Amino acid sequence: MSVVIKNGTVLDRRGEQRGDVRIADGVVTEVGANLSGDVELDASGCMVSPGFVDLHVHLRQPGREEAETIETGSRAAARGGFTAVVAMPNTEPPHDSLAVVQMVRRLGEQAGLCEVLPSGCITMGRLGETLAPFSELAAAGVHIFTDDGTGVQDPLLMRRALEYGKSLGIVLAQHCEVSRLTEGAVMHEGGCCSRLGVPGWPSVAEELMVFRDIELSRLTGAPVHFLHLSTAKSVDLVRGAKAEGLLVTAEAAPHHFTLTDESLSGFDPIFKVNPPLREAADIAAVKRGLADGTIDAIATDHAPHVSESKEMPLDQAPPGMLGLETSLALSISELGLDLGQVVALLSWRPAAIAGVADRHGRDIEVGAPANITVFDPDLNWRVTAAGLASKSRNTPYAGRSVRGKVRHTLLRGIPTVIDGEAQR
Amino acid sequence: MKHLRSIDELGPDGLRHLLDLSDHMAEVNRRPIPKVPALRGKTVVSLFFEDSTRTRLSFETAAKRLSADTMTFSVGTSSVNKGESLRDTIETVAAMGVDAFVVRHKSSGVPWQISRWTEASVVNAGDGWHEHPTQALLDCYTIRTALNRPEGFDGLHIAIVGDIKHSRVARSDVWAFAAMGARVTLVAPITLLPPSLEGWPVEVVHHIDDIVDKVDVLYMLRMQRERMHEALVPSLREYTANFGLTPDRAERLQTHTLIMHPGPMNRGVEMAVDPSELPGSVIAQQVTNGVAVRMAVLFHLLGSGSGLAGEA
C-alpha cells in the first residue's frame, strides 16, 4: 500500500520545495510532482516536515493512569505532530529497572501512535542516593537519563553519573533546582509572589545547578542536557558554555516563552508548573535563546493532572500543564521565527539529542523512514480543553486563539492522524 | 460589590464607605438590644479551615446582630492535605442555600478559588500570608476613631513592625493605610520582608529605634516562634532587642502615638511591656471594633437596602 501526501511544501534542513511525497513500506519512495498512490492525503497550503520529537513528556503510566496513559498521551502526541516522545521517569514505579522501561516501550508500540522512548532514572527511585543500572538500561535502548521532577542534589553523585555514563554514550538530562532553596515554593520569586503572599521559587535555585553541571560537564567531558530552562541567566550560562565548546544542550517549554508569573494573580493552580512561570524579561531571554540556537529544542513538559488535583489550594496542587497539542501553534504564534527554525527546534535538533536521528527528523528524501508531520502554518484556531486528546484537561491556554495546526501525522509510513483526527 | 477578598478590590472609595457604615453599626452595637433585622433570611456560613477563635466569633457575632442565620463549618487542615476536594466541600455546602461564605484558610488564594465555584458572596477572613481585609478595615476604623480622623489619614505616619513576609495582616494593612492617605514605614530585618517590595507604597527601616519616637501609630505584628528554626532571625532575644516594644522604647513614644496589635500577642517578644500600662494602646478597641466593621461588610455585601431601623 502506498500513501501520497499531495500539494504540500516539503520543509526540512535543505529548505522548502513544492512536491508530493510518496511513501511505501514505511519509507519515502519518491518526491516529485503529480504523484499518486493508494491513499492520498491533501496537503494544500501545508508544510510537509520531518516528524516532531518531544524530549520531555509525562505519560503517567505506570501509576497515574487516571491522569494519562501511554495510549492517550501518544494520541495527544500524534495530534500535536510528534512521531517520537521521551517519556519522563517519574512514574510509580519509576524508570529505574529494565522491567518498567521495557513495559513503557511495549505499551508505546501497542498504542502505535508515536515512538515512545523511555528515559531512565539517574538514581534509584529518583531519591538521589545511588545510581540506577545505566548499562542495563542503555542496552535496552535508553538514551536519556534524568531524575526529572527533581534535580540530582549531590554534586559528587552527579559527577560519578557523568563519568560512568560517558563510556556508555548516554546523555544525562538535569532538572535544575537546588531543592534547599525551593522548599515550600509555589511560584516564581519576585514582585508577584510578594504581593500574593505565596512562597517564592527563586531563579537562582535553577541557575546554581545549571552552573554546577556546566562545570561538571567541563570536568568530565560528558554531555549534559538541561531540561526546561526558565530564567534569563540560565540561558546566558548555556550560551557561554556552548561558546566554549562544551557538550551542553538545552530545551525550553512553550509555557516558558508564553506565560508570566502574573498569570497566577487569580490563584488558579492551572498555571502552577515547575520550574515556575517567570517574568517578561525571562520570556524574552528564552525566545532569544531559541532564536540564536543556545536552546536546542522546544520540549513540552506535558504534565497531565486530573481536575480534582488542580482544584486544590495553590500551595498543595501539583505542578504541571498539558503541552503536546499546543506546542506547534504556540511556537509559530509566539516566537516570530521562520518556519524552518521552528521545525528545527521541534524535529531534527531534539531527534539528535534523543539519539533517534537515524529515524526521526530525517530529511524527506528517498529511503528515509517516513516519520512525517503535515501542518497548516496559517490556520487560526481556538484552544479548548475538551478538544484535546489527552485524558486530562489542565491546559492553561483554553480560550486562547493561536495559529498553526497539525493536519496529518505519519509514523513509519502509517497515518496516525488524518485531518486532525487520530486514526486509532 | 459581590466579594471582599482583598483591600485592593475594595478600592479607596469602598474602604471609606465601609468605615462610614461601621459608624452606624457601632451605633447599633450601643443600643440596649444590639440587633437589627437587616439580614433576616440571609445565611452566612463560616468556613474555617484554620483555627481562629477570635475572627470566627467576631464574624458570627456580626452576622447574628444583623439577624442572619449562621452556620459554622470547621475543618482540620489535615482533611485538605489528604486530598479532599475543596470544590466538593464548597458545592455541597452551597447547595444548602448560602448567601455568603466567610473563609479562613492557611493557603493563600483560597477565597478566589471558592468564588469561582459558588454564586454566594465570599468574605476573606484570612488566607495564608496573603490578605486579611476585615482586619485592615477594623485597624483603619480604630485609628480613625482613636485619632479622630474621619476625613482620612493624610499626614499620619504609621509603622508596621515585625514579620511582614509571612503576614496577611501586613499585606492588607499596607494597602489600606496607604489608600487612606497615611505614610507607611515597614520595620523588619530583610529576612522578614517579602522578596520584593516593588510597587508597594512603603518606606523600609531595619531598626525600631529609627522610628519609635516619630510615628503616630506603632503597629506590632506577632513574631512566631517557629521562624527561628528557618534561620530568619538568630534568636527571639535578638529580635526583641532590635524590633520589640520594650519599656525604654515605650518611654520614647509621643504621647498621642497609638499602639496596635492584631493578636494574639507574644508577651516578652514583640510586646516586651505590659500593653495595659501603655496609654496609647488601642488593642482592646481593635477587637471591639471588629464586630462593627464585620457587620458593615456583611450588610454591604448582602443587604437589600432596607436600612438599620427597627429591632429584630
XYZ file of C-alpha atoms in Angstrom:
736
model
C 0.000 0.000 0.000
C 1.325 3.444 -0.846
C 0.460 6.789 0.675
C 0.930 10.072 -1.144
C 0.982 13.466 0.533
C -0.213 15.795 -2.195
C 0.078 19.500 -2.955
C 2.228 20.434 0.020
C 5.551 22.146 0.520
C 8.340 19.916 1.797
C 10.233 21.662 4.608
C 13.408 20.131 6.012
C 17.057 21.080 6.653
C 17.534 21.801 2.963
C 14.787 24.412 2.877
C 11.412 24.428 1.174
C 10.412 22.749 -2.048
C 6.999 22.078 -3.503
C 6.241 18.481 -4.217
C 4.243 15.395 -3.474
C 5.696 12.694 -1.241
C 5.076 9.016 -1.872
C 5.580 6.527 0.929
C 5.577 2.744 0.855
C 6.718 0.103 3.342
C 7.448 2.750 5.919
C 9.921 4.776 3.873
C 9.832 7.655 1.431
C 9.928 6.215 -2.086
C 9.537 9.308 -4.242
C 9.356 13.087 -4.012
C 8.031 14.810 -7.091
C 5.107 16.338 -8.934
C 1.712 14.765 -9.553
C 2.331 11.521 -7.698
C -0.494 9.155 -6.994
C -0.986 6.358 -4.511
C -3.481 4.060 -2.833
C -4.161 6.642 -0.147
C -3.858 10.329 -0.922
C -3.603 12.949 1.820
C -4.212 16.531 0.802
C -1.593 19.000 1.995
C -2.702 22.133 0.162
C -1.337 25.186 1.952
C 0.570 22.912 4.319
C 4.174 22.186 5.191
C 5.361 18.581 4.988
C 8.153 18.244 7.516
C 10.091 15.601 9.393
C 8.083 14.370 12.384
C 8.403 16.235 15.652
C 10.294 14.845 18.647
C 9.376 15.869 22.197
C 12.217 15.414 24.664
C 10.017 15.838 27.680
C 6.600 14.307 28.320
C 4.970 12.770 31.349
C 2.763 9.904 30.226
C 1.890 8.934 33.828
C 1.802 5.192 33.148
C 2.530 3.192 35.246
C 0.965 4.620 38.376
C -1.197 7.589 37.416
C -3.385 6.132 34.715
C -6.304 8.298 35.873
C -4.422 11.330 34.512
C -2.910 9.861 31.332
C -1.945 6.534 29.822
C 0.725 5.791 27.289
C -2.060 5.350 24.764
C -3.871 8.636 25.486
C -0.609 10.537 25.761
C 0.575 9.035 22.478
C -2.664 10.113 20.848
C -2.151 13.658 22.105
C 1.417 13.489 20.801
C 0.344 12.333 17.348
C -2.263 15.088 17.160
C 0.481 17.531 18.094
C 2.605 16.288 15.202
C 5.033 14.203 17.244
C 6.384 10.928 15.933
C 8.607 10.322 18.972
C 8.406 11.365 22.612
C 10.773 10.848 25.521
C 8.781 9.558 28.491
C 9.976 11.015 31.787
C 10.902 8.556 34.538
C 8.791 9.843 37.424
C 6.150 7.157 37.190
C 5.168 4.819 40.009
C 7.304 2.732 39.979
C 9.889 4.920 38.253
C 12.095 4.055 35.272
C 14.914 2.567 37.299
C 14.540 -1.045 36.208
C 14.563 -2.941 32.965
C 11.029 -4.194 33.584
C 9.470 -0.733 33.754
C 11.425 0.633 30.820
C 10.502 -2.339 28.653
C 6.863 -2.088 29.647
C 6.715 1.598 28.719
C 8.271 0.901 25.361
C 5.947 -2.039 24.695
C 2.818 -0.075 25.618
C 4.003 2.635 23.251
C 4.350 0.096 20.461
C 0.916 -1.322 21.189
C -0.655 2.126 21.027
C 1.111 2.614 17.693
C 0.645 6.384 17.634
C 4.210 7.552 18.130
C 7.500 6.069 19.195
C 7.678 6.176 22.987
C 11.276 6.443 24.144
C 11.557 5.704 27.837
C 14.101 7.770 29.726
C 15.957 6.165 32.595
C 16.400 7.395 36.132
C 19.798 8.720 37.149
C 19.281 7.444 40.694
C 17.323 4.559 42.133
C 13.807 5.678 42.955
C 14.853 9.216 41.905
C 15.967 9.554 45.511
C 19.380 10.977 44.702
C 21.297 8.363 46.631
C 22.562 5.530 44.399
C 22.918 5.227 40.634
C 20.334 3.403 38.541
C 21.608 0.486 36.386
C 22.817 2.659 33.494
C 24.367 -0.016 31.337
C 21.483 -2.441 31.674
C 19.013 0.291 30.707
C 21.279 1.634 27.952
C 21.496 -1.865 26.486
C 17.703 -1.814 26.334
C 17.874 1.341 24.243
C 17.550 4.071 26.873
C 19.499 7.137 25.790
C 18.388 9.953 28.090
C 18.796 9.585 31.845
C 17.190 12.031 34.237
C 15.582 12.274 37.666
C 13.155 14.851 36.238
C 10.759 16.254 38.750
C 13.762 16.723 40.943
C 17.396 17.594 40.357
C 20.347 15.475 41.438
C 21.329 17.471 44.510
C 24.581 15.717 45.425
C 27.424 17.097 43.279
C 29.592 14.032 43.868
C 26.849 11.684 42.724
C 26.283 13.828 39.623
C 29.981 13.757 38.839
C 30.044 9.979 39.147
C 26.929 9.663 36.973
C 28.559 11.750 34.233
C 31.801 9.793 34.405
C 30.106 6.411 34.433
C 27.615 7.367 31.732
C 30.233 8.831 29.406
C 31.548 5.450 28.297
C 28.022 4.265 27.564
C 27.284 7.101 25.151
C 24.215 8.182 27.068
C 23.063 11.729 27.907
C 22.270 12.942 31.400
C 19.413 15.442 31.495
C 19.115 17.660 34.531
C 16.066 19.185 36.165
C 17.895 22.188 37.588
C 16.591 23.017 41.039
C 18.601 23.332 44.232
C 15.843 21.989 46.396
C 17.058 23.575 49.628
C 16.289 26.941 48.057
C 12.803 25.952 46.920
C 11.341 24.260 49.987
C 7.622 25.056 50.031
C 7.977 27.156 46.873
C 4.829 27.642 44.829
C 5.642 30.226 42.156
C 8.440 32.435 40.833
C 10.064 34.589 43.491
C 9.571 38.225 42.585
C 7.127 41.070 42.837
C 4.088 38.955 42.072
C 4.628 36.309 44.776
C 5.430 39.082 47.230
C 2.063 40.703 46.672
C 0.177 37.399 46.616
C 1.760 36.143 49.827
C 2.907 32.933 48.174
C 6.283 31.268 48.832
C 8.729 32.038 46.043
C 10.929 29.796 43.836
C 13.996 31.942 43.214
C 15.647 31.918 39.781
C 18.998 31.356 41.445
C 17.894 27.864 42.519
C 17.882 26.884 38.838
C 20.923 28.891 37.822
C 23.181 27.453 40.525
C 22.590 23.938 39.226
C 22.966 24.968 35.580
C 26.311 26.474 36.524
C 27.358 23.422 38.566
C 26.534 20.993 35.790
C 28.236 23.075 33.128
C 31.366 22.849 35.241
C 30.881 19.121 35.858
C 30.482 18.626 32.112
C 33.745 20.513 31.596
C 35.445 18.386 34.257
C 34.220 15.040 32.977
C 33.876 15.685 29.267
C 30.444 14.098 29.409
C 27.381 15.673 27.763
C 24.660 17.327 29.824
C 21.201 18.271 28.628
C 19.327 20.965 30.524
C 15.610 20.408 30.872
C 13.055 23.238 30.739
C 15.283 26.320 31.103
C 13.217 29.131 32.582
C 15.447 32.058 33.527
C 17.420 34.657 31.598
C 20.596 33.861 33.492
C 20.279 30.126 32.776
C 20.081 30.898 29.067
C 23.184 33.095 29.354
C 25.097 30.373 31.181
C 24.291 27.813 28.487
C 25.183 30.296 25.739
C 28.572 30.836 27.371
C 29.177 27.114 27.781
C 28.383 26.471 24.134
C 30.719 29.269 23.077
C 33.448 27.396 24.931
C 32.614 24.249 23.029
C 31.277 22.304 25.997
C 28.922 19.386 25.379
C 25.766 21.023 26.661
C 22.312 21.109 25.125
C 19.105 22.663 26.374
C 15.374 22.713 25.881
C 12.632 25.194 26.730
C 8.910 24.650 27.180
C 6.227 26.695 25.384
C 4.810 27.950 28.686
C 8.187 29.494 29.487
C 8.006 31.676 26.401
C 4.289 32.482 26.537
C 3.155 32.988 30.155
C 4.440 35.015 33.119
C 4.044 34.731 36.881
C 1.290 37.351 36.641
C -0.940 34.532 35.336
C -1.172 33.344 38.936
C -2.760 36.539 40.254
C -6.134 34.762 40.334
C -4.571 31.859 42.277
C -5.574 29.297 39.657
C -3.381 26.172 40.013
C -3.744 25.542 36.272
C -0.815 27.995 35.977
C 1.337 26.220 38.551
C 4.311 24.494 36.951
C 7.846 23.547 37.887
C 10.073 25.407 37.167
C 7.545 28.205 37.585
C 6.313 30.782 35.096
C 8.717 33.697 35.351
C 8.897 37.338 34.244
C 8.701 39.122 30.893
C 12.497 39.518 30.788
C 12.917 35.760 31.192
C 10.447 35.099 28.386
C 12.412 37.448 26.151
C 15.656 35.655 27.045
C 14.194 32.215 26.351
C 12.947 33.451 22.969
C 16.396 34.856 22.156
C 17.940 31.562 23.214
C 15.633 29.663 20.865
C 16.338 32.107 18.047
C 20.142 32.025 18.313
C 20.492 28.286 18.876
C 21.507 28.471 22.541
C 18.402 26.432 23.289
C 18.338 23.402 21.007
C 14.781 22.231 21.319
C 11.228 23.073 22.235
C 10.046 20.400 24.670
C 6.580 20.485 26.133
C 6.975 19.106 29.676
C 3.459 17.767 29.010
C 2.242 17.048 32.550
C -1.332 15.790 32.815
C -3.210 16.056 36.101
C -6.779 15.111 36.979
C -9.026 18.131 37.505
C -9.507 17.474 41.232
C -5.823 17.963 41.844
C -5.907 21.338 40.114
C -8.819 22.344 42.360
C -6.723 22.046 45.480
C -5.328 25.166 47.145
C -2.490 26.646 45.107
C 0.256 25.586 47.509
C -0.977 21.989 47.597
C -1.881 21.452 43.939
C 0.689 19.534 41.883
C 2.703 21.467 39.289
C 2.377 20.810 35.574
C 0.342 21.608 32.471
C -0.553 19.938 29.187
C 1.587 20.780 26.189
C 1.622 18.233 23.379
C -1.293 19.561 21.344
C -0.479 23.259 21.635
C 3.291 23.264 21.186
C 3.458 23.816 17.429
C 0.814 26.543 17.440
C 2.404 28.457 20.320
C 5.807 28.171 18.681
C 4.521 29.537 15.385
C 2.343 32.195 17.022
C 4.748 33.485 19.664
C 8.361 33.021 18.611
C 8.434 35.163 15.478
C 10.820 32.701 13.807
C 10.931 31.324 10.274
C 9.054 28.071 9.929
C 12.346 26.344 9.188
C 13.701 27.411 12.568
C 10.527 26.341 14.357
C 10.654 22.901 12.762
C 14.364 22.571 13.594
C 13.516 23.195 17.260
C 10.671 20.677 17.138
C 12.176 17.983 14.950
C 15.754 17.272 13.927
C 17.526 19.019 16.767
C 15.648 17.201 19.555
C 15.900 13.998 17.471
C 19.677 14.267 17.665
C 19.631 14.806 21.450
C 17.300 11.839 21.914
C 19.625 9.631 19.878
C 16.984 8.825 17.250
C 18.322 10.886 14.342
C 18.564 7.688 12.285
C 14.783 7.520 12.084
C 13.265 10.836 13.249
C 13.914 14.328 11.972
C 15.409 12.982 8.735
C 15.209 14.994 5.544
C 12.314 13.907 3.371
C 14.206 12.058 0.675
C 14.023 8.649 -0.878
C 14.861 5.948 1.627
C 14.203 7.999 4.730
C 11.893 6.450 7.349
C 8.501 8.036 6.829
C 8.035 9.791 10.174
C 6.377 12.909 8.844
C 4.242 15.794 10.052
C 1.956 17.823 7.805
C 0.825 21.117 9.278
C -1.006 24.232 8.180
C 1.081 27.162 9.445
C -1.660 29.712 8.808
C -4.725 28.053 10.281
C -6.165 30.029 13.171
C -7.927 28.064 15.872
C -9.042 28.420 19.449
C -7.763 26.062 22.116
C -10.425 24.280 24.150
C -9.721 21.786 26.909
C -12.443 19.454 25.651
C -10.925 19.461 22.181
C -7.699 17.841 23.371
C -6.957 14.117 23.127
C -5.143 13.990 26.446
C -7.015 12.238 29.233
C -6.567 15.338 31.402
C -7.813 18.870 30.872
C -5.181 21.034 32.530
C -4.268 23.337 29.681
C -3.561 26.967 30.626
C -4.393 28.014 27.073
C -8.125 27.261 26.963
C -9.840 30.066 25.076
C -6.624 31.317 23.520
C -6.504 31.934 19.754
C -3.421 30.522 18.101
C -2.067 29.975 14.609
C -0.753 26.765 13.093
C -2.258 23.308 13.335
C -1.202 19.766 12.597
C -3.223 18.201 9.806
C -1.660 14.771 9.252
C 0.959 12.740 11.083
C 2.631 9.609 9.733
C 4.515 7.086 11.843
C 6.662 4.667 9.817
C 4.510 5.455 6.816
C 1.198 4.827 8.548
C -1.112 7.815 9.015
C -1.741 8.183 12.755
C -3.570 11.479 12.280
C -5.574 12.494 9.228
C -7.186 15.928 9.027
C -6.550 16.417 12.757
C -8.273 13.177 13.733
C -6.329 10.383 15.382
C -6.698 7.187 13.363
C -6.512 4.802 16.302
C -19.546 44.664 45.157
C -20.036 40.953 45.494
C -16.983 39.742 47.397
C -14.473 41.094 49.888
C -11.299 39.163 49.172
C -8.674 41.907 49.219
C -8.265 45.568 50.116
C -7.274 46.217 46.532
C -10.590 45.076 45.108
C -12.397 47.253 47.653
C -10.676 50.436 46.480
C -10.300 53.722 48.412
C -13.968 54.699 47.956
C -15.213 51.306 49.058
C -12.929 51.480 52.055
C -14.277 54.855 53.151
C -17.836 53.758 52.564
C -17.359 50.720 54.803
C -15.783 52.861 57.531
C -18.767 55.234 57.419
C -21.100 52.254 57.548
C -19.148 50.909 60.518
C -20.077 54.082 62.449
C -23.737 53.151 62.014
C -23.029 49.604 63.097
C -21.178 50.835 66.174
C -24.285 52.834 66.999
C -26.408 49.678 66.664
C -23.996 47.919 68.992
C -24.520 50.601 71.637
C -28.293 50.078 71.674
C -29.817 48.228 74.637
C -30.774 45.453 72.247
C -27.918 45.457 69.716
C -29.732 43.621 66.979
C -31.444 44.693 63.754
C -33.389 42.690 61.145
C -31.283 43.887 58.208
C -30.137 40.431 57.061
C -33.142 38.379 58.168
C -33.452 35.350 55.913
C -29.814 35.508 54.806
C -27.484 32.640 55.571
C -23.836 33.186 56.392
C -21.518 30.189 56.590
C -18.188 30.383 58.382
C -15.727 28.065 56.676
C -12.694 27.912 58.910
C -10.055 25.589 57.551
C -7.625 27.018 60.090
C -8.336 27.665 63.749
C -9.149 31.211 64.698
C -11.394 31.714 67.654
C -11.399 35.485 67.662
C -12.066 36.131 63.997
C -14.716 33.424 63.789
C -16.568 34.671 66.880
C -16.336 38.245 65.642
C -17.900 37.351 62.286
C -20.591 35.196 63.887
C -21.489 37.947 66.347
C -21.658 40.411 63.471
C -23.937 38.150 61.429
C -26.236 37.472 64.392
C -26.617 41.156 65.260
C -27.854 41.652 61.702
C -30.284 38.715 62.165
C -28.629 36.481 59.572
C -28.719 32.731 60.076
C -25.269 31.364 60.699
C -23.622 28.015 60.190
C -20.110 27.052 61.113
C -18.021 24.562 59.232
C -14.723 23.941 60.967
C -12.361 21.689 59.135
C -8.995 20.469 60.251
C -6.388 21.292 57.670
C -5.475 17.614 57.638
C -8.510 16.619 55.589
C -7.466 19.031 52.857
C -3.950 17.642 52.956
C -5.382 14.202 52.365
C -6.602 15.440 49.013
C -10.193 16.201 49.903
C -11.619 18.365 47.190
C -12.192 21.886 48.319
C -14.601 22.299 45.451
C -16.772 19.394 46.584
C -16.943 20.866 50.067
C -17.995 24.258 48.754
C -20.554 22.931 46.314
C -22.082 20.695 48.968
C -22.473 23.490 51.491
C -23.621 25.941 48.817
C -26.372 23.515 47.829
C -27.980 24.109 51.231
C -28.641 27.712 50.204
C -25.923 30.076 51.292
C -25.661 33.829 50.771
C -22.120 34.337 51.987
C -19.084 32.266 52.832
C -16.669 33.659 55.395
C -13.440 31.835 54.638
C -10.249 31.338 56.620
C -7.583 29.089 55.079
C -3.890 28.557 55.595
C -3.308 28.665 51.835
C -3.127 31.988 50.027
C -5.782 32.460 47.360
C -8.428 30.014 48.540
C -11.169 32.722 48.638
C -10.506 33.364 44.924
C -10.832 29.691 44.104
C -14.051 29.405 46.118
C -15.582 32.413 44.400
C -15.223 30.582 41.072
C -17.348 27.688 42.347
C -20.279 29.420 44.037
C -22.781 32.167 43.406
C -22.572 33.228 47.055
C -20.513 36.189 48.274
C -17.083 35.332 49.611
C -15.530 37.212 52.516
C -11.857 36.601 53.122
C -11.242 36.061 56.838
C -7.544 35.478 56.245
C -5.812 33.463 53.502
C -2.276 32.236 54.052
C 0.239 35.065 54.066
C -1.891 36.970 51.611
C -4.680 39.164 52.960
C -6.955 39.725 55.929
C -9.095 42.608 54.697
C -11.511 42.861 57.620
C -8.533 43.167 59.986
C -7.291 46.096 57.887
C -10.760 47.631 57.972
C -11.008 47.363 61.733
C -7.482 48.755 62.060
C -8.417 51.750 59.910
C -11.611 52.189 61.856
C -9.715 52.073 65.149
C -7.173 54.683 64.019
C -9.920 56.853 62.581
C -11.902 56.915 65.809
C -8.970 56.991 68.254
C -7.192 59.858 66.485
C -10.442 61.477 65.316
C -9.560 61.387 61.637
C -12.915 60.990 59.828
C -11.570 62.620 56.661
C -8.591 60.329 56.172
C -5.027 59.727 57.299
C -3.184 62.491 55.440
C -0.069 63.416 57.416
C -0.220 60.358 59.664
C 2.878 58.192 59.875
C 2.243 54.515 60.598
C 4.971 51.961 61.272
C 4.292 48.229 60.882
C 6.883 46.292 62.835
C 7.877 42.653 62.539
C 7.325 39.670 60.294
C 5.915 41.345 57.198
C 6.867 38.449 54.918
C 4.521 35.922 56.481
C 1.806 38.388 57.492
C -1.596 38.608 55.838
C -2.365 41.460 58.240
C 0.544 43.485 56.870
C -0.402 42.734 53.252
C -3.873 44.164 53.875
C -2.866 46.991 56.213
C -0.188 48.426 53.926
C -2.657 48.978 51.106
C -5.477 50.110 53.383
C -3.353 52.634 55.309
C -1.888 53.947 52.059
C -5.336 54.226 50.480
C -6.407 56.303 53.496
C -3.504 58.668 52.817
C -1.042 57.610 55.522
C 2.722 57.375 55.193
C 3.657 53.750 55.907
C 7.035 52.504 57.118
C 7.874 48.827 57.422
C 10.281 47.899 60.220
C 11.882 44.476 59.832
C 15.073 42.605 59.089
C 15.400 41.750 55.390
C 14.697 38.086 56.191
C 11.218 39.034 57.367
C 10.346 41.220 54.362
C 8.792 39.916 51.136
C 11.392 39.163 48.445
C 10.316 42.252 46.501
C 8.611 45.463 47.605
C 8.429 46.851 44.095
C 5.279 48.924 43.776
C 4.500 48.865 47.493
C 3.615 52.311 48.893
C 6.076 51.975 51.783
C 9.408 53.008 53.199
C 11.602 50.485 54.993
C 13.871 50.740 58.033
C 15.715 47.920 59.759
C 15.622 49.014 63.382
C 12.689 50.070 65.529
C 14.751 52.818 67.175
C 14.852 54.619 63.820
C 11.132 55.411 64.011
C 9.806 54.756 67.517
C 9.695 58.441 68.537
C 8.461 59.684 65.166
C 5.329 57.738 64.344
C 1.669 58.335 65.089
C 0.806 54.635 65.069
C 3.085 51.765 66.055
C 1.613 48.543 64.682
C 3.307 45.492 66.210
C 2.998 42.143 64.390
C 3.094 38.775 66.066
C 6.515 37.135 65.920
C 6.035 33.408 65.543
C 8.499 31.327 67.494
C 8.986 28.791 64.686
C 10.585 31.453 62.480
C 13.773 30.969 64.461
C 14.148 27.477 63.036
C 14.140 28.812 59.493
C 17.244 30.940 60.118
C 15.188 34.097 59.671
C 16.379 35.598 62.957
C 19.197 34.325 65.174
C 17.114 34.310 68.349
C 13.985 35.798 69.863
C 16.237 37.702 72.256
C 17.932 39.418 69.350
C 14.559 40.037 67.705
C 13.257 41.732 70.826
C 16.454 43.766 71.116
C 16.029 45.180 67.611
C 12.301 45.064 66.971
C 10.449 44.610 70.259
C 8.497 47.245 72.135
C 10.450 47.479 75.391
C 9.770 49.753 78.391
C 12.627 52.034 77.277
C 11.138 52.434 73.843
C 7.663 52.945 75.278
C 9.110 55.939 77.165
C 10.223 57.468 73.883
C 6.811 57.289 72.178
C 4.999 60.521 71.525
C 2.073 60.925 73.892
C -0.547 60.599 71.157
C 1.035 57.529 69.480
C -1.298 54.554 69.191
C -0.041 51.028 69.923
C -1.798 48.345 67.904
C -1.501 44.571 67.566
C -3.668 42.094 65.620
C -3.380 39.452 68.333
C -2.625 37.017 69.687
C 0.326 38.721 71.347
C 3.657 37.179 72.184
C 4.358 38.751 75.559
C 8.041 39.288 76.101
C 8.848 39.028 72.411
C 7.352 41.787 70.265
C 5.492 43.159 73.286
C 8.160 43.306 75.988
C 5.986 45.630 78.007
C 2.526 45.230 79.520
C 0.172 46.834 76.984
C -2.299 47.719 79.751
C 0.332 50.122 81.062
C 0.605 51.894 77.717
C -1.765 54.856 77.499
C -1.683 54.687 73.697
C -2.709 51.047 73.472
C -5.914 50.525 71.483
C -5.544 46.757 71.249
C -8.814 46.111 73.087
C -10.646 48.637 70.886
C -9.430 46.764 67.800
C -11.283 43.678 68.988
C -14.427 45.644 69.853
C -14.416 47.456 66.528
C -14.043 44.160 64.681
C -17.703 43.365 65.248
C -18.979 46.682 63.873
C -16.692 46.531 60.866
C -17.700 42.966 60.030
C -21.368 43.948 60.372
C -20.689 46.709 57.848
C -19.050 44.250 55.459
C -21.873 41.699 55.641
C -24.508 44.405 55.348
C -22.743 45.947 52.361
C -22.463 42.603 50.555
C -25.840 41.108 51.457
C -28.110 43.968 52.472
C -31.122 44.751 50.334
C -31.110 48.411 51.293
C -33.762 48.049 53.979
C -31.653 50.037 56.405
C -30.835 49.551 60.026
C -34.051 50.741 61.614
C -36.193 48.589 63.853
C -35.462 45.795 66.214
C -35.210 42.153 65.419
